[in-house]
Amino acid sequence: MILDNNRRNPSQILPSEITPESVYLHRRQFLKAAGVASAGLLLPVATHSQAATLATLNHQKTKYGLDEKLTPYEDVTTYNNYYEFGTDKSEPARDAGFFKAAPWSIKIEGEVKQAKTISIEQLMKLAPLEERIYRMRCVEGWSMVIPWVGLPLKALIDVAEPTGNAKFVEFVSIADQKTMPGTRLPILDWPYTEGLRMDEAMHPLTLLAVGLYGKVLPNQNGAPVRLVVPWKYGFKGAKAITTIRFVEQMPLTTWVKTGPREYGFYANVNPLVDHPRWTQSSEKRIGNGLFAGRIKTKMFNGYDEVAPLYRGMDLKKYF
Ligand SMILES: Nc1nc2c(c(=O)[nH]1)N[C@H]1C(S)=C(S)[C@@H](COP(=O)(O)O)O[C@H]1N2
Ligand SMILES: [Mo]
């Protein structure tokens, strides 16, 4: 059962069960040598047991998205983009077990009255935790409906007290080489960074999520805290945030740096502006079954209330 431990949040593993990483890695090498391509193939992904061991969060019920059919927990927690753990969708669920989401704090810096550090516990008390059922659209052409638990980013911005020079907010994810195998490889320019314009960051739909399905975030979904911006493509939602920096200039974000023709800073969901490799006019809803047809993608992912933020902007140019 040594391998199975690696799918669980370390905080839920009994001290007597702890397997040193070296043993785990050796075991994987051994399995590789024995002709097993990946140790993870040996066992099904243990999502049910994981959900059972994650702490429940007290939160207010939502008025958002109540008419949506939720994507099953199993899909939300096993089909992930989290390149710090590898580029395959199944890798984060399999390999994020050594990641330590606690203790955790976020540095708030840049154009603020005074730089400070805020613990995850303090953060979670800035506003009542709320459930928000949001449609999430990945630029690769798939989508999910996820019941997040979190608080409006605005609650943190109010405490941060940005100066008049702050025009954008930059989010920096952790890049821990010890526990995140992907960060040892030049897949992206680590650490992963994202950004929002100030008015986007203050919008009531913009969330700092600390949980999903009523439980704390599983590591693979960005524990302990990640950004959720439902009218933008999924890559805007930086996971495991360690620094929030208020800046005057538009930050050069990881994906824009990687492929400026493919990824824009705004990244608003827009069925009229295709990605060079993927159509954006329709999407495949994960969990709807193999034979379900594609769904038409809506402008701003259907969140029309954000349209005033972009009035007068050419969204083909500012994609
Ligand atoms: N730090 C970090 N954040 C990230 C990513 C990543 O690779 N690293 N992937 C992004 C992409 S492309 C998507 S679609 C969403 C996926 O979030 P989910 O796995 O919780 O559905 O996370 C985003 N946030
Ligand atoms: Mo994505």
mmCIF file of C-alpha atoms and ligand atoms in Angstrom:
data_model
loop_
_atom_site.group_PDB
_atom_site.id
_atom_site.type_symbol
_atom_site.label_atom_id
_atom_site.label_comp_id
_atom_site.label_asym_id
_atom_site.label_seq_id
_atom_site.Cartn_x
_atom_site.Cartn_y
_atom_site.Cartn_z
ATOM 1 C CA MET A 1 0.000 0.000 0.000
ATOM 2 C CA ILE A 2 3.033 2.253 -0.199
ATOM 3 C CA LEU A 3 2.063 3.632 -3.579
ATOM 4 C CA ASP A 4 -1.485 4.327 -2.557
ATOM 5 C CA ASN A 5 -0.298 6.830 0.038
ATOM 6 C CA ASN A 6 0.930 9.066 -2.721
ATOM 7 C CA ARG A 7 -2.580 9.860 -3.804
ATOM 8 C CA ARG A 8 -3.561 11.223 -0.448
ATOM 9 C CA ASN A 9 -2.993 14.606 1.013
ATOM 10 C CA PRO A 10 0.072 14.248 3.287
ATOM 11 C CA SER A 11 -1.859 15.774 6.188
ATOM 12 C CA GLN A 12 -4.190 12.778 6.144
ATOM 13 C CA ILE A 13 -1.428 10.176 6.289
ATOM 14 C CA LEU A 14 -0.702 8.651 9.679
ATOM 15 C CA PRO A 15 2.943 9.085 10.768
ATOM 16 C CA SER A 16 3.292 5.300 10.830
ATOM 17 C CA GLU A 17 2.335 5.170 7.158
ATOM 18 C CA ILE A 18 4.768 7.776 5.884
ATOM 19 C CA THR A 19 7.001 6.566 3.097
ATOM 20 C CA PRO A 20 10.135 8.605 2.459
ATOM 21 C CA GLU A 21 10.153 10.061 -1.036
ATOM 22 C CA SER A 22 13.414 8.263 -1.805
ATOM 23 C CA VAL A 23 11.748 4.923 -1.183
ATOM 24 C CA TYR A 24 8.857 5.922 -3.399
ATOM 25 C CA LEU A 25 11.166 7.047 -6.184
ATOM 26 C CA HIS A 26 13.252 3.911 -5.948
ATOM 27 C CA ARG A 27 10.145 1.849 -6.117
ATOM 28 C CA ARG A 28 9.068 3.652 -9.264
ATOM 29 C CA GLN A 29 12.489 3.081 -10.808
ATOM 30 C CA PHE A 30 12.202 -0.552 -9.870
ATOM 31 C CA LEU A 31 8.779 -0.817 -11.449
ATOM 32 C CA LYS A 32 10.089 0.920 -14.547
ATOM 33 C CA ALA A 33 12.991 -1.498 -14.750
ATOM 34 C CA ALA A 34 10.502 -4.317 -14.311
ATOM 35 C CA GLY A 35 8.758 -3.119 -17.471
ATOM 36 C CA VAL A 36 5.926 -1.145 -15.925
ATOM 37 C CA ALA A 37 5.767 2.173 -17.741
ATOM 38 C CA SER A 38 4.296 4.063 -14.825
ATOM 39 C CA ALA A 39 3.679 3.031 -11.252
ATOM 40 C CA GLY A 40 0.394 4.867 -11.374
ATOM 41 C CA LEU A 41 -1.000 2.424 -13.903
ATOM 42 C CA LEU A 42 -1.020 -0.287 -11.285
ATOM 43 C CA LEU A 43 -3.822 1.152 -9.240
ATOM 44 C CA PRO A 44 -7.039 2.981 -9.974
ATOM 45 C CA VAL A 45 -7.035 6.601 -8.860
ATOM 46 C CA ALA A 46 -8.387 6.650 -5.338
ATOM 47 C CA THR A 47 -10.682 9.642 -5.511
ATOM 48 C CA HIS A 48 -13.455 8.353 -3.289
ATOM 49 C CA SER A 49 -11.123 7.638 -0.389
ATOM 50 C CA GLN A 50 -9.485 11.009 -0.944
ATOM 51 C CA ALA A 51 -12.790 12.897 -0.764
ATOM 52 C CA ALA A 52 -13.637 11.032 2.412
ATOM 53 C CA THR A 53 -10.428 12.170 4.130
ATOM 54 C CA LEU A 54 -10.458 15.836 3.077
ATOM 55 C CA ALA A 55 -11.769 18.325 5.633
ATOM 56 C CA THR A 56 -15.262 19.748 5.171
ATOM 57 C CA LEU A 57 -15.542 23.533 4.897
ATOM 58 C CA ASN A 58 -18.268 25.612 6.502
ATOM 59 C CA HIS A 59 -19.759 27.691 3.750
ATOM 60 C CA GLN A 60 -22.844 29.553 2.615
ATOM 61 C CA LYS A 61 -24.991 28.024 -0.087
ATOM 62 C CA THR A 62 -24.926 29.667 -3.475
ATOM 63 C CA LYS A 63 -27.262 31.500 -5.761
ATOM 64 C CA TYR A 64 -24.867 30.975 -8.680
ATOM 65 C CA GLY A 65 -25.268 28.184 -11.191
ATOM 66 C CA LEU A 66 -27.983 26.227 -9.417
ATOM 67 C CA ASP A 67 -29.457 25.149 -12.757
ATOM 68 C CA GLU A 68 -26.189 23.547 -13.916
ATOM 69 C CA LYS A 69 -25.487 19.821 -13.946
ATOM 70 C CA LEU A 70 -22.300 19.342 -11.923
ATOM 71 C CA THR A 71 -19.278 17.565 -13.371
ATOM 72 C CA PRO A 72 -18.700 14.482 -11.175
ATOM 73 C CA TYR A 73 -16.108 14.840 -8.407
ATOM 74 C CA GLU A 74 -14.063 12.027 -9.944
ATOM 75 C CA ASP A 75 -13.653 13.940 -13.199
ATOM 76 C CA VAL A 76 -12.943 17.279 -11.502
ATOM 77 C CA THR A 77 -10.166 15.702 -9.448
ATOM 78 C CA THR A 78 -8.546 13.341 -11.976
ATOM 79 C CA TYR A 79 -8.613 15.316 -15.238
ATOM 80 C CA ASN A 80 -6.355 18.256 -14.410
ATOM 81 C CA ASN A 81 -4.021 20.699 -16.031
ATOM 82 C CA TYR A 82 -1.241 21.354 -13.519
ATOM 83 C CA TYR A 83 2.069 21.284 -15.348
ATOM 84 C CA GLU A 84 4.070 21.503 -12.107
ATOM 85 C CA PHE A 85 3.107 17.830 -11.785
ATOM 86 C CA GLY A 86 3.483 16.959 -15.473
ATOM 87 C CA THR A 87 1.666 17.669 -18.719
ATOM 88 C CA ASP A 88 -0.600 14.624 -18.677
ATOM 89 C CA LYS A 89 -4.124 15.170 -17.302
ATOM 90 C CA SER A 90 -3.830 12.153 -15.013
ATOM 91 C CA GLU A 91 -0.463 13.075 -13.498
ATOM 92 C CA PRO A 92 -1.565 15.709 -10.950
ATOM 93 C CA ALA A 93 -4.026 13.331 -9.239
ATOM 94 C CA ARG A 94 -1.400 10.624 -9.211
ATOM 95 C CA ASP A 95 1.676 12.590 -8.191
ATOM 96 C CA ALA A 96 0.524 15.524 -6.038
ATOM 97 C CA GLY A 97 0.452 13.528 -2.796
ATOM 98 C CA PHE A 98 3.795 14.805 -1.509
ATOM 99 C CA PHE A 99 2.904 18.426 -2.040
ATOM 100 C CA LYS A 100 2.488 20.266 1.258
ATOM 101 C CA ALA A 101 -0.440 22.679 1.227
ATOM 102 C CA ALA A 102 0.002 23.497 4.929
ATOM 103 C CA PRO A 103 1.333 25.612 6.528
ATOM 104 C CA TRP A 104 0.692 28.263 3.866
ATOM 105 C CA SER A 105 0.821 32.017 3.569
ATOM 106 C CA ILE A 106 0.547 34.525 0.746
ATOM 107 C CA LYS A 107 2.874 37.487 0.250
ATOM 108 C CA ILE A 108 1.118 40.695 -0.729
ATOM 109 C CA GLU A 109 3.498 43.168 -2.318
ATOM 110 C CA GLY A 110 4.150 45.804 -4.953
ATOM 111 C CA GLU A 111 1.939 48.869 -5.226
ATOM 112 C CA VAL A 112 0.341 48.575 -1.789
ATOM 113 C CA LYS A 113 0.301 50.838 1.242
ATOM 114 C CA GLN A 114 2.429 48.274 3.076
ATOM 115 C CA ALA A 115 3.666 44.849 1.976
ATOM 116 C CA LYS A 116 2.419 42.032 4.198
ATOM 117 C CA THR A 117 2.082 38.293 4.562
ATOM 118 C CA ILE A 118 -1.271 36.705 5.230
ATOM 119 C CA SER A 119 -1.781 33.143 6.407
ATOM 120 C CA ILE A 120 -4.339 30.895 4.756
ATOM 121 C CA GLU A 121 -6.268 30.886 8.044
ATOM 122 C CA GLN A 122 -6.427 34.688 8.077
ATOM 123 C CA LEU A 123 -7.409 34.722 4.415
ATOM 124 C CA MET A 124 -10.312 32.370 5.042
ATOM 125 C CA LYS A 125 -11.686 34.760 7.651
ATOM 126 C CA LEU A 126 -11.718 37.856 5.436
ATOM 127 C CA ALA A 127 -15.210 37.051 4.161
ATOM 128 C CA PRO A 128 -17.747 34.264 4.638
ATOM 129 C CA LEU A 129 -16.838 31.235 2.532
ATOM 130 C CA GLU A 130 -19.355 30.815 -0.249
ATOM 131 C CA GLU A 131 -20.177 28.078 -2.684
ATOM 132 C CA ARG A 132 -20.119 29.143 -6.355
ATOM 133 C CA ILE A 133 -21.189 26.759 -9.089
ATOM 134 C CA TYR A 134 -19.243 27.959 -12.126
ATOM 135 C CA ARG A 135 -18.898 26.762 -15.698
ATOM 136 C CA MET A 136 -15.173 26.395 -16.404
ATOM 137 C CA ARG A 137 -13.835 26.468 -19.966
ATOM 138 C CA CYS A 138 -10.329 25.307 -20.867
ATOM 139 C CA VAL A 139 -8.743 26.770 -24.006
ATOM 140 C CA GLU A 140 -8.154 23.189 -25.180
ATOM 141 C CA GLY A 141 -11.887 22.862 -25.864
ATOM 142 C CA TRP A 142 -13.283 21.043 -22.832
ATOM 143 C CA SER A 143 -15.375 22.354 -19.990
ATOM 144 C CA MET A 144 -16.676 21.398 -16.560
ATOM 145 C CA VAL A 145 -19.166 22.691 -14.005
ATOM 146 C CA ILE A 146 -17.494 22.911 -10.604
ATOM 147 C CA PRO A 147 -18.989 23.816 -7.220
ATOM 148 C CA TRP A 148 -16.133 25.888 -5.802
ATOM 149 C CA VAL A 149 -15.908 27.122 -2.222
ATOM 150 C CA GLY A 150 -14.103 30.390 -1.717
ATOM 151 C CA LEU A 151 -14.270 34.109 -1.185
ATOM 152 C CA PRO A 152 -14.294 37.063 -3.547
ATOM 153 C CA LEU A 153 -10.767 38.190 -4.415
ATOM 154 C CA LYS A 154 -12.030 41.693 -3.642
ATOM 155 C CA ALA A 155 -12.060 40.829 0.076
ATOM 156 C CA LEU A 156 -8.279 40.355 -0.066
ATOM 157 C CA ILE A 157 -7.723 43.438 -2.231
ATOM 158 C CA ASP A 158 -9.565 45.572 0.342
ATOM 159 C CA VAL A 159 -7.134 44.374 3.018
ATOM 160 C CA ALA A 160 -4.117 44.772 0.701
ATOM 161 C CA GLU A 161 -4.845 48.505 0.236
ATOM 162 C CA PRO A 162 -3.373 48.978 -3.264
ATOM 163 C CA THR A 163 -2.058 52.433 -4.132
ATOM 164 C CA GLY A 164 -3.384 54.546 -6.999
ATOM 165 C CA ASN A 165 -0.541 53.187 -9.173
ATOM 166 C CA ALA A 166 -1.892 49.622 -9.055
ATOM 167 C CA LYS A 167 -3.407 48.877 -12.467
ATOM 168 C CA PHE A 168 -2.931 45.092 -12.581
ATOM 169 C CA VAL A 169 -2.608 42.191 -10.142
ATOM 170 C CA GLU A 170 -0.050 39.444 -10.675
ATOM 171 C CA PHE A 171 -0.467 35.959 -9.164
ATOM 172 C CA VAL A 172 2.529 33.700 -8.618
ATOM 173 C CA SER A 173 2.137 29.953 -8.078
ATOM 174 C CA ILE A 174 4.578 27.954 -6.000
ATOM 175 C CA ALA A 175 7.287 25.992 -7.857
ATOM 176 C CA ASP A 176 8.618 23.536 -5.281
ATOM 177 C CA GLN A 177 11.173 21.320 -6.996
ATOM 178 C CA LYS A 178 11.133 18.795 -4.145
ATOM 179 C CA THR A 179 7.449 17.943 -4.439
ATOM 180 C CA MET A 180 6.543 19.097 -7.963
ATOM 181 C CA PRO A 181 8.358 16.925 -10.523
ATOM 182 C CA GLY A 182 7.359 19.085 -13.505
ATOM 183 C CA THR A 183 9.223 22.098 -12.092
ATOM 184 C CA ARG A 184 12.509 20.211 -12.460
ATOM 185 C CA LEU A 185 11.936 20.240 -16.215
ATOM 186 C CA PRO A 186 11.868 23.224 -18.570
ATOM 187 C CA ILE A 187 8.194 22.701 -19.496
ATOM 188 C CA LEU A 188 7.265 26.299 -18.666
ATOM 189 C CA ASP A 189 9.217 29.252 -17.332
ATOM 190 C CA TRP A 190 8.613 28.572 -13.612
ATOM 191 C CA PRO A 191 7.057 29.792 -11.452
ATOM 192 C CA TYR A 192 3.662 29.876 -13.177
ATOM 193 C CA THR A 193 2.336 33.419 -13.146
ATOM 194 C CA GLU A 194 -0.979 34.927 -14.143
ATOM 195 C CA GLY A 195 -2.574 38.336 -13.995
ATOM 196 C CA LEU A 196 -5.756 40.368 -14.090
ATOM 197 C CA ARG A 197 -6.562 43.993 -14.710
ATOM 198 C CA MET A 198 -7.609 45.693 -11.473
ATOM 199 C CA ASP A 199 -11.306 45.961 -12.409
ATOM 200 C CA GLU A 200 -11.368 42.264 -13.383
ATOM 201 C CA ALA A 201 -9.770 41.365 -10.071
ATOM 202 C CA MET A 202 -12.388 43.391 -8.159
ATOM 203 C CA HIS A 203 -15.345 41.875 -10.054
ATOM 204 C CA PRO A 204 -17.720 39.980 -7.736
ATOM 205 C CA LEU A 205 -17.463 36.818 -9.896
ATOM 206 C CA THR A 206 -13.680 36.589 -9.336
ATOM 207 C CA LEU A 207 -12.956 34.074 -6.622
ATOM 208 C CA LEU A 208 -10.097 32.832 -4.504
ATOM 209 C CA ALA A 209 -11.120 29.186 -4.147
ATOM 210 C CA VAL A 210 -10.084 27.114 -1.141
ATOM 211 C CA GLY A 211 -12.382 24.169 -1.778
ATOM 212 C CA LEU A 212 -14.692 22.285 -4.111
ATOM 213 C CA TYR A 213 -17.681 20.040 -3.492
ATOM 214 C CA GLY A 214 -17.782 21.377 0.087
ATOM 215 C CA LYS A 215 -14.311 20.027 0.956
ATOM 216 C CA VAL A 216 -10.852 21.625 1.024
ATOM 217 C CA LEU A 217 -9.154 21.674 -2.393
ATOM 218 C CA PRO A 218 -7.395 18.460 -3.359
ATOM 219 C CA ASN A 219 -3.734 19.148 -4.185
ATOM 220 C CA GLN A 220 -4.319 18.522 -7.886
ATOM 221 C CA ASN A 221 -6.908 21.313 -8.042
ATOM 222 C CA GLY A 222 -4.574 23.930 -6.568
ATOM 223 C CA ALA A 223 -4.554 23.526 -2.780
ATOM 224 C CA PRO A 224 -4.614 25.444 -0.619
ATOM 225 C CA VAL A 225 -5.771 28.458 -2.643
ATOM 226 C CA ARG A 226 -6.207 29.183 -6.356
ATOM 227 C CA LEU A 227 -7.773 31.779 -8.577
ATOM 228 C CA VAL A 228 -11.084 31.168 -10.372
ATOM 229 C CA VAL A 229 -12.245 33.550 -13.119
ATOM 230 C CA PRO A 230 -15.200 31.852 -14.828
ATOM 231 C CA TRP A 231 -15.499 34.102 -17.906
ATOM 232 C CA LYS A 232 -11.857 33.459 -18.875
ATOM 233 C CA TYR A 233 -10.060 30.367 -20.130
ATOM 234 C CA GLY A 234 -8.959 28.010 -17.379
ATOM 235 C CA PHE A 235 -5.265 28.880 -17.575
ATOM 236 C CA LYS A 236 -5.987 32.250 -15.935
ATOM 237 C CA GLY A 237 -6.838 30.363 -12.723
ATOM 238 C CA ALA A 238 -3.386 30.076 -11.144
ATOM 239 C CA LYS A 239 -3.101 27.286 -8.569
ATOM 240 C CA ALA A 240 -1.283 27.184 -5.212
ATOM 241 C CA ILE A 241 -0.733 30.947 -5.047
ATOM 242 C CA THR A 242 2.182 32.195 -2.936
ATOM 243 C CA THR A 243 2.450 35.831 -4.016
ATOM 244 C CA ILE A 244 -0.065 38.460 -5.066
ATOM 245 C CA ARG A 245 1.667 41.509 -6.491
ATOM 246 C CA PHE A 246 0.010 44.792 -7.422
ATOM 247 C CA VAL A 247 1.698 46.389 -10.423
ATOM 248 C CA GLU A 248 1.430 49.363 -12.741
ATOM 249 C CA GLN A 249 2.267 47.580 -16.015
ATOM 250 C CA MET A 250 0.465 44.600 -17.542
ATOM 251 C CA PRO A 251 2.390 41.555 -16.265
ATOM 252 C CA LEU A 252 4.011 39.212 -18.789
ATOM 253 C CA THR A 253 2.253 35.991 -17.810
ATOM 254 C CA THR A 254 3.587 32.457 -18.267
ATOM 255 C CA TRP A 255 1.405 31.449 -21.216
ATOM 256 C CA VAL A 256 1.802 34.753 -23.039
ATOM 257 C CA LYS A 257 5.563 34.373 -22.637
ATOM 258 C CA THR A 258 5.364 30.778 -23.926
ATOM 259 C CA GLY A 259 3.223 31.473 -26.987
ATOM 260 C CA PRO A 260 2.204 35.099 -27.568
ATOM 261 C CA ARG A 261 0.347 34.221 -30.778
ATOM 262 C CA GLU A 262 -1.667 31.516 -29.028
ATOM 263 C CA TYR A 263 -2.361 33.000 -25.606
ATOM 264 C CA GLY A 264 -3.371 36.541 -24.790
ATOM 265 C CA PHE A 265 -3.365 38.368 -21.485
ATOM 266 C CA TYR A 266 -7.142 38.817 -21.445
ATOM 267 C CA ALA A 267 -8.072 35.240 -22.424
ATOM 268 C CA ASN A 268 -11.787 35.954 -22.265
ATOM 269 C CA VAL A 269 -13.832 33.008 -23.471
ATOM 270 C CA ASN A 270 -14.799 34.056 -26.995
ATOM 271 C CA PRO A 271 -16.379 31.712 -29.570
ATOM 272 C CA LEU A 272 -15.463 34.163 -32.348
ATOM 273 C CA VAL A 273 -11.698 34.103 -31.771
ATOM 274 C CA ASP A 274 -10.155 30.692 -32.397
ATOM 275 C CA HIS A 275 -6.930 29.476 -30.879
ATOM 276 C CA PRO A 276 -4.530 28.485 -33.726
ATOM 277 C CA ARG A 277 -4.859 24.827 -32.717
ATOM 278 C CA TRP A 278 -8.336 24.572 -31.170
ATOM 279 C CA THR A 279 -11.732 25.898 -32.194
ATOM 280 C CA GLN A 280 -13.369 28.040 -29.531
ATOM 281 C CA SER A 281 -16.885 27.921 -30.992
ATOM 282 C CA SER A 282 -17.853 24.717 -29.183
ATOM 283 C CA GLU A 283 -16.748 22.635 -26.235
ATOM 284 C CA LYS A 284 -16.881 19.114 -24.864
ATOM 285 C CA ARG A 285 -18.424 18.987 -21.392
ATOM 286 C CA ILE A 286 -16.400 16.503 -19.332
ATOM 287 C CA GLY A 287 -18.514 13.879 -17.595
ATOM 288 C CA ASN A 288 -21.419 14.034 -20.036
ATOM 289 C CA GLY A 289 -20.435 10.693 -21.529
ATOM 290 C CA LEU A 290 -18.648 9.589 -24.656
ATOM 291 C CA PHE A 291 -21.594 10.138 -26.980
ATOM 292 C CA ALA A 292 -22.749 13.519 -25.770
ATOM 293 C CA GLY A 293 -22.517 16.170 -28.478
ATOM 294 C CA ARG A 294 -20.431 19.294 -28.232
ATOM 295 C CA ILE A 295 -21.956 22.373 -26.582
ATOM 296 C CA LYS A 296 -21.886 25.817 -28.189
ATOM 297 C CA THR A 297 -19.440 28.066 -26.385
ATOM 298 C CA LYS A 298 -20.870 31.406 -25.277
ATOM 299 C CA MET A 299 -19.233 34.832 -25.227
ATOM 300 C CA PHE A 300 -17.637 35.367 -21.798
ATOM 301 C CA ASN A 301 -18.585 31.733 -21.112
ATOM 302 C CA GLY A 302 -22.154 32.985 -20.652
ATOM 303 C CA TYR A 303 -21.246 35.489 -17.895
ATOM 304 C CA ASP A 304 -22.706 38.510 -19.719
ATOM 305 C CA GLU A 305 -22.451 40.720 -16.645
ATOM 306 C CA VAL A 306 -18.720 41.211 -17.335
ATOM 307 C CA ALA A 307 -19.293 42.737 -20.805
ATOM 308 C CA PRO A 308 -19.125 46.342 -19.471
ATOM 309 C CA LEU A 309 -15.493 45.717 -18.422
ATOM 310 C CA TYR A 310 -14.540 45.451 -22.103
ATOM 311 C CA ARG A 311 -16.749 48.104 -23.656
ATOM 312 C CA GLY A 312 -14.961 49.779 -26.555
ATOM 313 C CA MET A 313 -12.158 47.185 -26.662
ATOM 314 C CA ASP A 314 -11.398 45.184 -29.821
ATOM 315 C CA LEU A 315 -11.560 41.664 -28.385
ATOM 316 C CA LYS A 316 -9.970 40.169 -31.510
ATOM 317 C CA LYS A 317 -6.911 42.285 -30.885
ATOM 318 C CA TYR A 318 -6.986 41.935 -27.101
ATOM 319 C CA PHE A 319 -7.661 38.185 -27.030
HETATM 320 N N1 LIG B 1 0.071 26.755 -11.286
HETATM 321 C C1 LIG B 1 -0.702 26.308 -12.288
HETATM 322 N N2 LIG B 1 -1.958 26.746 -12.373
HETATM 323 C C2 LIG B 1 -2.766 26.308 -13.373
HETATM 324 C C3 LIG B 1 -2.279 25.424 -14.371
HETATM 325 C C4 LIG B 1 -0.925 24.981 -14.254
HETATM 326 O O1 LIG B 1 -0.417 24.195 -15.060
HETATM 327 N N3 LIG B 1 -0.183 25.434 -13.205
HETATM 328 N N4 LIG B 1 -3.113 25.011 -15.415
HETATM 329 C C5 LIG B 1 -4.231 25.913 -15.740
HETATM 330 C C6 LIG B 1 -5.175 25.342 -16.710
HETATM 331 S S1 LIG B 1 -4.683 25.271 -18.339
HETATM 332 C C7 LIG B 1 -6.451 24.970 -16.356
HETATM 333 S S2 LIG B 1 -7.572 24.495 -17.536
HETATM 334 C C8 LIG B 1 -6.870 24.964 -14.937
HETATM 335 C C9 LIG B 1 -7.382 23.592 -14.543
HETATM 336 O O2 LIG B 1 -7.888 23.599 -13.223
HETATM 337 P P1 LIG B 1 -8.514 22.268 -12.600
HETATM 338 O O3 LIG B 1 -7.474 21.193 -12.756
HETATM 339 O O4 LIG B 1 -8.810 22.569 -11.172
HETATM 340 O O5 LIG B 1 -9.752 21.952 -13.387
HETATM 341 O O6 LIG B 1 -5.808 25.295 -14.043
HETATM 342 C C10 LIG B 1 -4.969 26.357 -14.488
HETATM 343 N N5 LIG B 1 -4.054 26.741 -13.435
HETATM 344 MO MO MO B 2 -6.641 25.031 -19.622
#
